[in-house]
C-alpha cells in the first residue's frame, strides 16, 4: 500500500465512500464514520437518503444512534447517487 494512503488512514484524513445504504451498506458506512473517517454514503433511492438526513432510520436503532453522532461530528454525509441508476458498472 502507498505510504500516502497509509498516512491518511493513520491520521483519519482518508475520505471513505459506501455505495448502497441498505442492510449491509448503511452499517458499514456508519462504522467507518464511527472509526473517525469522513464517510459519504451513496444510494439511488432519494427517500432513503432523505430519511437519513432527517435523522430517521430504516434499518435499526444502533445505526440510528451512531449515525446521529457521526452526523454531529460532521463525519457522515448520505447523498443521492442518481447517475448510478443509469450506468452499467463492469468489474
N, CA, C and O atoms as a MOPAC input file, in Angstrom:
PM7 MOZYME 1SCF
protein

 N      0.84600 1    -1.17700 1     0.00000 1
 C      0.00000 1     0.00000 1     0.00000 1
 C      0.89200 1     1.24100 1     0.00000 1
 O      1.94500 1     1.27600 1     0.63700 1
 N      0.45000 1     2.22800 1    -0.71500 1
 C      1.13300 1     3.50700 1    -0.84200 1
 C      1.28500 1     4.17600 1     0.52900 1
 O      0.35200 1     4.17100 1     1.33200 1
 N      2.47300 1     4.75500 1     0.79600 1
 C      2.72200 1     5.42400 1     2.08500 1
 C      1.75700 1     6.58200 1     2.33500 1
 O      1.34700 1     6.81500 1     3.47200 1
 N      1.39400 1     7.30400 1     1.27600 1
 C      0.47300 1     8.43100 1     1.44200 1
 C     -0.89300 1     7.93500 1     1.91400 1
 O     -1.52600 1     8.56500 1     2.76100 1
 N     -1.34500 1     6.81000 1     1.36700 1
 C     -2.63500 1     6.24700 1     1.78000 1
 C     -2.55200 1     5.76000 1     3.22000 1
 O     -3.47500 1     5.97300 1     4.00600 1
 N     -1.46100 1     5.11500 1     3.56200 1
 C     -1.27300 1     4.66100 1     4.94200 1
 C     -1.29800 1     5.84200 1     5.91100 1
 O     -1.87800 1     5.75100 1     6.99300 1
 N     -0.67300 1     6.93700 1     5.52200 1
 C     -0.67900 1     8.13100 1     6.37300 1
 C     -2.09100 1     8.68800 1     6.53700 1
 O     -2.47300 1     9.10300 1     7.63100 1
 N     -2.87100 1     8.69800 1     5.44400 1
 C     -4.24000 1     9.21300 1     5.52200 1
 C     -5.11000 1     8.31300 1     6.40200 1
 O     -6.01100 1     8.79700 1     7.08600 1
 N     -4.84300 1     7.01600 1     6.38400 1
 C     -5.57500 1     6.10800 1     7.26300 1
 C     -5.18500 1     6.37200 1     8.71200 1
 O     -6.04400 1     6.46500 1     9.58900 1
 N     -3.89900 1     6.49100 1     8.95200 1
 C     -3.40400 1     6.68400 1    10.31800 1
 C     -3.91300 1     7.98700 1    10.93700 1
 O     -4.27400 1     8.01700 1    12.11400 1
 N     -3.94000 1     9.06000 1    10.14500 1
 C     -4.37000 1    10.34300 1    10.72400 1
 C     -5.84200 1    10.66300 1    10.44400 1
 O     -6.29800 1    11.77900 1    10.69300 1
 N     -6.58200 1     9.67700 1     9.92700 1
 C     -8.02700 1     9.77400 1     9.69700 1
 C     -8.42200 1    10.89900 1     8.74700 1
 O     -9.48900 1    11.49300 1     8.89900 1
 N     -7.56300 1    11.19600 1     7.76000 1
 C     -7.92300 1    12.18700 1     6.74200 1
 C     -8.45100 1    11.53800 1     5.46700 1
 O     -8.89900 1    12.23400 1     4.55600 1
 N     -8.40200 1    10.21200 1     5.39700 1
 C     -8.94600 1     9.48600 1     4.24700 1
 C    -10.45900 1     9.64900 1     4.23800 1
 O    -11.10200 1     9.48900 1     5.27500 1
 N    -11.03500 1     9.96500 1     3.08900 1
 C    -12.48600 1    10.06600 1     2.94200 1
 C    -12.97100 1     8.74400 1     2.35900 1
 O    -12.50700 1     8.31700 1     1.30200 1
 N    -13.90000 1     8.10500 1     3.04600 1
 C    -14.42300 1     6.80200 1     2.63200 1
 C    -15.77000 1     6.97100 1     1.95000 1
 O    -16.51000 1     7.91400 1     2.23100 1
 N    -16.07100 1     6.06100 1     1.06400 1
 C    -17.37100 1     6.04900 1     0.40700 1
 C    -17.98000 1     4.66400 1     0.46900 1
 O    -17.27200 1     3.65700 1     0.44800 1
 N    -19.29900 1     4.62500 1     0.54600 1
 C    -20.04000 1     3.36700 1     0.50200 1
 C    -21.17700 1     3.53800 1    -0.48800 1
 O    -21.97700 1     4.46700 1    -0.37600 1
 N    -21.24300 1     2.63600 1    -1.45600 1
 C    -22.31100 1     2.67300 1    -2.45200 1
 C    -23.38900 1     1.68800 1    -2.01900 1
 O    -23.13800 1     0.49000 1    -1.88600 1
 N    -24.58300 1     2.20800 1    -1.80400 1
 C    -25.69700 1     1.39300 1    -1.34600 1
 C    -25.83700 1     1.49800 1     0.15800 1
 O    -24.93200 1     1.10800 1     0.89600 1
 N    -26.95700 1     2.01700 1     0.61700 1
 C    -27.17800 1     2.23200 1     2.04600 1
 C    -28.29800 1     1.33800 1     2.56600 1
 O    -29.20100 1     1.78300 1     3.27400 1
 N    -28.21000 1     0.07500 1     2.19500 1
 C    -29.18500 1    -0.90200 1     2.66700 1
 C    -28.70800 1    -1.57800 1     3.93200 1
 O    -27.97300 1    -0.98900 1     4.72400 1
 N    -29.13100 1    -2.82400 1     4.12000 1
 C    -28.83400 1    -3.55800 1     5.35300 1
 C    -27.35300 1    -3.86700 1     5.53100 1
 O    -26.91100 1    -4.11800 1     6.65300 1
 N    -26.58700 1    -3.85600 1     4.46100 1
 C    -25.14000 1    -4.06700 1     4.55600 1
 C    -24.40000 1    -2.73100 1     4.49100 1
 O    -23.53400 1    -2.45100 1     5.32100 1
 N    -24.74500 1    -1.91900 1     3.51000 1
 C    -24.01100 1    -0.68000 1     3.27400 1
 C    -24.12600 1     0.35000 1     4.37700 1
 O    -23.12800 1     0.96800 1     4.74600 1
 N    -25.34000 1     0.55300 1     4.92300 1
 C    -25.50600 1     1.56700 1     5.96300 1
 C    -24.69700 1     1.24700 1     7.21400 1
 O    -23.96300 1     2.11300 1     7.69200 1
 N    -24.80100 1     0.03600 1     7.76600 1
 C    -23.97600 1    -0.26200 1     8.94500 1
 C    -22.47900 1    -0.16300 1     8.65300 1
 O    -21.71000 1     0.27800 1     9.50700 1
 N    -22.06500 1    -0.56900 1     7.46000 1
 C    -20.64900 1    -0.46600 1     7.08800 1
 C    -20.21100 1     0.99600 1     7.04100 1
 O    -19.15300 1     1.34700 1     7.56400 1
 N    -21.01700 1     1.84200 1     6.41900 1
 C    -20.69100 1     3.26400 1     6.32800 1
 C    -20.65100 1     3.90500 1     7.70700 1
 O    -19.76000 1     4.70300 1     7.99700 1
 N    -21.60500 1     3.56200 1     8.54900 1
 C    -21.67300 1     4.12900 1     9.89500 1
 C    -20.45500 1     3.69800 1    10.71400 1
 O    -19.92200 1     4.49200 1    11.48900 1
 N    -20.01800 1     2.47200 1    10.55300 1
 C    -18.81600 1     2.01200 1    11.27100 1
 C    -17.57800 1     2.78200 1    10.83000 1
 O    -16.71800 1     3.09500 1    11.65300 1
 N    -17.48100 1     3.08700 1     9.54900 1
 C    -16.34600 1     3.89000 1     9.06100 1
 C    -16.37100 1     5.26800 1     9.72300 1
 O    -15.33900 1     5.76800 1    10.17100 1
 N    -17.55500 1     5.87400 1     9.78100 1
 C    -17.67600 1     7.19200 1    10.42100 1
 C    -17.37300 1     7.09900 1    11.90600 1
 O    -16.72000 1     7.97500 1    12.47300 1
 N    -17.85100 1     6.03300 1    12.53100 1
 C    -17.60400 1     5.82400 1    13.96000 1
 C    -16.10700 1     5.67800 1    14.24600 1
 O    -15.62800 1     6.06900 1    15.31100 1
 N    -15.37500 1     5.11000 1    13.28100 1
 C    -13.92700 1     4.94000 1    13.43600 1
 C    -13.16400 1     6.24700 1    13.22000 1
 O    -11.94600 1     6.29100 1    13.39700 1
 N    -13.87700 1     7.31400 1    12.83800 1
 C    -13.22800 1     8.61400 1    12.71700 1
 C    -12.98600 1     9.09000 1    11.30400 1
 O    -12.38100 1    10.14300 1    11.10400 1
 N    -13.45000 1     8.32900 1    10.30700 1
 C    -13.26300 1     8.73300 1     8.91400 1
 C    -14.46600 1     9.51700 1     8.42500 1
 O    -15.60400 1     9.17000 1     8.74000 1
 N    -14.22300 1    10.58600 1     7.64800 1
 C    -15.31900 1    11.26200 1     6.96100 1
 C    -15.83100 1    10.25000 1     5.94600 1
 O    -15.05400 1     9.68200 1     5.17800 1
 N    -17.14000 1    10.02800 1     5.94500 1
 C    -17.73000 1     8.97900 1     5.11500 1
 C    -18.89300 1     9.54300 1     4.31600 1
 O    -19.74800 1    10.24800 1     4.85200 1
 N    -18.91300 1     9.22700 1     3.04000 1
 C    -20.00200 1     9.63400 1     2.16400 1
 C    -20.72800 1     8.36300 1     1.74400 1
 O    -20.11900 1     7.44300 1     1.19800 1
 N    -22.01700 1     8.31600 1     1.99700 1
 C    -22.83200 1     7.17100 1     1.61400 1
 C    -23.67300 1     7.51500 1     0.40300 1
 O    -24.36700 1     8.53200 1     0.39800 1
 N    -23.62100 1     6.68600 1    -0.62000 1
 C    -24.35600 1     6.91500 1    -1.86000 1
 C    -25.49100 1     5.90900 1    -1.98100 1
 O    -25.31100 1     4.72500 1    -1.69600 1
 N    -26.65200 1     6.37700 1    -2.40200 1
 C    -27.75800 1     5.47300 1    -2.67900 1
 C    -28.61500 1     6.07200 1    -3.78400 1
 O    -28.71700 1     7.29300 1    -3.89600 1
 N    -29.22800 1     5.22800 1    -4.59700 1
 C    -30.07000 1     5.70800 1    -5.68600 1
 C    -31.49300 1     6.01200 1    -5.22700 1
 O    -32.25900 1     6.63000 1    -5.96600 1
 N    -31.85400 1     5.59000 1    -4.02500 1
 C    -33.19500 1     5.83800 1    -3.50300 1
 C    -33.21500 1     7.14800 1    -2.71000 1
 O    -32.74600 1     7.21500 1    -1.57400 1
 N    -33.76700 1     8.17400 1    -3.33700 1
 C    -33.77600 1     9.50400 1    -2.72800 1
 C    -34.48400 1     9.52500 1    -1.37700 1
 O    -34.05100 1    10.22900 1    -0.46500 1
 N    -35.56600 1     8.76500 1    -1.23800 1
 C    -36.30900 1     8.77200 1     0.02800 1
 C    -35.47300 1     8.19400 1     1.16500 1
 O    -35.55200 1     8.66800 1     2.29800 1
 N    -34.68200 1     7.18100 1     0.86900 1
 C    -33.81100 1     6.57300 1     1.88000 1
 C    -32.78900 1     7.60600 1     2.37300 1
 O    -32.54200 1     7.72400 1     3.57300 1
 N    -32.20500 1     8.34600 1     1.43600 1
 C    -31.23400 1     9.38100 1     1.79000 1
 C    -31.92000 1    10.50200 1     2.56400 1
 O    -31.37800 1    11.00100 1     3.55000 1
 N    -33.10800 1    10.89600 1     2.12100 1
 C    -33.85200 1    11.96100 1     2.81500 1
 C    -34.18100 1    11.54700 1     4.24600 1
 O    -34.05600 1    12.35000 1     5.17100 1
 N    -34.60100 1    10.30200 1     4.42900 1
 C    -34.89500 1     9.82400 1     5.78800 1
 C    -33.65600 1     9.90900 1     6.66200 1
 O    -33.72800 1    10.36400 1     7.80400 1
 N    -32.52500 1     9.47500 1     6.13400 1
 C    -31.29100 1     9.51200 1     6.90900 1
 C    -30.91000 1    10.95000 1     7.24400 1
 O    -30.49500 1    11.23900 1     8.36600 1
 N    -31.04900 1    11.84200 1     6.28400 1
 C    -30.71500 1    13.24600 1     6.53300 1
 C    -31.64800 1    13.88700 1     7.56400 1
 O    -31.26300 1    14.84900 1     8.22900 1
 N    -32.86900 1    13.36500 1     7.70100 1
 C    -33.79500 1    13.85800 1     8.72400 1
 C    -33.57200 1    13.18000 1    10.07300 1
 O    -34.23400 1    13.51000 1    11.05600 1
 N    -32.63300 1    12.23100 1    10.11500 1
 C    -32.37100 1    11.52200 1    11.36100 1
 C    -33.29800 1    10.34500 1    11.58500 1
 O    -33.33800 1     9.78600 1    12.68100 1
 N    -34.04800 1     9.96000 1    10.55500 1
 C    -34.94000 1     8.80600 1    10.63700 1
 C    -34.22700 1     7.61500 1    10.00900 1
 O    -33.70200 1     7.70800 1     8.89900 1
 N    -34.21200 1     6.51200 1    10.71900 1
 C    -33.54300 1     5.33800 1    10.17200 1
 C    -34.54300 1     4.30900 1     9.71900 1
 O    -35.67100 1     4.26400 1    10.21100 1
 N    -34.14000 1     3.49600 1     8.79800 1
 C    -34.97500 1     2.46300 1     8.22000 1
 C    -34.35900 1     1.09400 1     8.45300 1
 O    -34.84900 1     0.09700 1     7.92200 1
 N    -33.27600 1     1.03200 1     9.25000 1
 C    -32.58100 1    -0.23700 1     9.46300 1
 C    -32.61100 1    -0.66300 1    10.92400 1
 O    -33.06800 1    -1.76600 1    11.22500 1
 N    -32.14600 1     0.16500 1    11.82900 1
 C    -32.12200 1    -0.24400 1    13.22200 1
 C    -31.69500 1     0.87800 1    14.14700 1
 O    -31.08900 1     1.86300 1    13.72500 1
 N    -32.02300 1     0.70700 1    15.40500 1
 C    -31.74200 1     1.74500 1    16.39600 1
 C    -30.26100 1     2.02000 1    16.56700 1
 O    -29.86000 1     3.17300 1    16.72100 1
 N    -29.43300 1     0.96400 1    16.54100 1
 C    -27.99400 1     1.16700 1    16.73000 1
 C    -27.42100 1     2.03200 1    15.61300 1
 O    -26.65000 1     2.95200 1    15.88300 1
 N    -27.78500 1     1.75200 1    14.36700 1
 C    -27.32700 1     2.57700 1    13.24800 1
 C    -27.82000 1     4.00700 1    13.39400 1
 O    -27.10800 1     4.95600 1    13.06700 1
 N    -29.04200 1     4.15300 1    13.88700 1
 C    -29.60300 1     5.48800 1    14.04800 1
 C    -28.79500 1     6.30200 1    15.05000 1
 O    -28.46000 1     7.45600 1    14.78100 1
 N    -28.48100 1     5.71700 1    16.19800 1
 C    -27.73000 1     6.44000 1    17.22500 1
 C    -26.31500 1     6.76800 1    16.75500 1
 O    -25.84700 1     7.89300 1    16.92900 1
 N    -25.64500 1     5.80100 1    16.16900 1
 C    -24.28000 1     6.02300 1    15.68000 1
 C    -24.29500 1     7.03200 1    14.54100 1
 O    -23.41800 1     7.89200 1    14.45500 1
 N    -25.29900 1     6.92500 1    13.66100 1
 C    -25.42000 1     7.86100 1    12.55000 1
 C    -25.61600 1     9.29200 1    13.02300 1
 O    -25.02700 1    10.21700 1    12.46400 1
 N    -26.43200 1     9.48000 1    14.04300 1
 C    -26.63400 1    10.83300 1    14.59700 1
 C    -25.34000 1    11.39700 1    15.14400 1
 O    -25.01200 1    12.55800 1    14.90200 1
 N    -24.60400 1    10.58000 1    15.88200 1
 C    -23.32700 1    11.03700 1    16.45700 1
 C    -22.33600 1    11.37900 1    15.35500 1
 O    -21.64300 1    12.39300 1    15.43700 1
 N    -22.26100 1    10.53900 1    14.32200 1
 C    -21.33800 1    10.79200 1    13.21100 1
 C    -21.74000 1    12.05300 1    12.45500 1
 O    -20.88000 1    12.82000 1    12.02100 1
 N    -23.05000 1    12.26900 1    12.29500 1
 C    -23.52300 1    13.46700 1    11.59600 1
 C    -23.16800 1    14.72100 1    12.39200 1
 O    -22.73900 1    15.72200 1    11.81900 1
 N    -23.35000 1    14.66300 1    13.72800 1
 C    -22.99000 1    15.81500 1    14.57200 1
 C    -21.50000 1    16.11200 1    14.48400 1
 O    -21.09000 1    17.27200 1    14.53700 1
 N    -20.69100 1    15.06900 1    14.34900 1
 C    -19.23500 1    15.25400 1    14.25000 1
 C    -18.80300 1    15.58400 1    12.82300 1
 O    -17.61100 1    15.70300 1    12.54300 1
 N    -19.78100 1    15.73100 1    11.92000 1
 C    -19.54500 1    16.05900 1    10.51600 1
 C    -18.70000 1    15.00200 1     9.80800 1
 O    -17.87000 1    15.31900 1     8.95600 1
 N    -18.92800 1    13.73500 1    10.17900 1
 C    -18.20100 1    12.64300 1     9.53000 1
 C    -19.10800 1    11.79900 1     8.64100 1
 O    -18.63400 1    10.84100 1     8.03000 1
 N    -20.39900 1    12.12600 1     8.54800 1
 C    -21.33700 1    11.29400 1     7.80400 1
 C    -22.16900 1    12.15400 1     6.87700 1
 O    -22.81300 1    13.10700 1     7.31600 1
 N    -22.15900 1    11.81700 1     5.58300 1
 C    -22.91500 1    12.56300 1     4.58200 1
 C    -23.57900 1    11.60400 1     3.60400 1
 O    -22.92500 1    11.14100 1     2.67000 1
 N    -24.84900 1    11.29300 1     3.78900 1
 C    -25.53500 1    10.47200 1     2.79000 1
 C    -26.00100 1    11.33600 1     1.62700 1
 O    -26.52100 1    12.43100 1     1.84200 1
 N    -25.82400 1    10.86200 1     0.40300 1
 C    -26.21700 1    11.61900 1    -0.78300 1
 C    -26.90600 1    10.70100 1    -1.78800 1
 O    -26.68300 1     9.49000 1    -1.78900 1
 N    -27.74200 1    11.28400 1    -2.63800 1
 C    -28.41300 1    10.53600 1    -3.69400 1
 C    -27.43700 1    10.37300 1    -4.85200 1
 O    -26.79600 1    11.33200 1    -5.28300 1
 N    -27.33500 1     9.16400 1    -5.33800 1
 C    -26.41800 1     8.85400 1    -6.44000 1
 C    -27.21000 1     8.58400 1    -7.70600 1
 O    -27.11100 1     7.50200 1    -8.28500 1
 N    -27.98200 1     9.54600 1    -8.13200 1
 C    -28.84500 1     9.40600 1    -9.30500 1
 C    -28.10500 1     8.89600 1   -10.54400 1
 O    -28.63600 1     8.04000 1   -11.25100 1
 N    -26.89800 1     9.39100 1   -10.83100 1
 C    -26.21000 1     8.89500 1   -12.03100 1
 C    -25.93100 1     7.39200 1   -12.00200 1
 O    -25.78500 1     6.77900 1   -13.05900 1
 N    -25.85600 1     6.79200 1   -10.83000 1
 C    -25.59000 1     5.36400 1   -10.74800 1
 C    -26.74600 1     4.53600 1   -11.28600 1
 O    -26.54300 1     3.39400 1   -11.69800 1
 N    -27.94000 1     5.08000 1   -11.29200 1
 C    -29.09800 1     4.35400 1   -11.81600 1
 C    -28.95000 1     4.05300 1   -13.29600 1
 O    -29.46000 1     3.04300 1   -13.78000 1
 N    -28.26300 1     4.91100 1   -14.01000 1
 C    -28.21200 1     4.81700 1   -15.46600 1
 C    -26.94200 1     4.17200 1   -15.99500 1
 O    -26.77000 1     4.05500 1   -17.20800 1
 N    -26.07100 1     3.76300 1   -15.12500 1
 C    -24.78000 1     3.21700 1   -15.54000 1
 C    -24.74400 1     1.70900 1   -15.36000 1
 O    -25.33700 1     1.16200 1   -14.43100 1
 N    -24.05300 1     1.06500 1   -16.24400 1
 C    -23.72600 1    -0.33300 1   -16.08700 1
 C    -22.26700 1    -0.37000 1   -15.67000 1
 O    -21.39200 1     0.12200 1   -16.38300 1
 N    -22.01500 1    -0.94900 1   -14.52400 1
 C    -20.65700 1    -0.97500 1   -13.99900 1
 C    -20.09300 1    -2.38000 1   -14.16100 1
 O    -20.66500 1    -3.35600 1   -13.67600 1
 N    -18.98000 1    -2.46100 1   -14.84000 1
 C    -18.30800 1    -3.74200 1   -15.03600 1
 C    -17.06800 1    -3.79700 1   -14.16200 1
 O    -16.27300 1    -2.85700 1   -14.14200 1
 N    -16.90500 1    -4.88400 1   -13.44900 1
 C    -15.72300 1    -5.00900 1   -12.59900 1
 C    -14.89000 1    -6.19600 1   -13.03300 1
 O    -13.84800 1    -6.46900 1   -12.43700 1

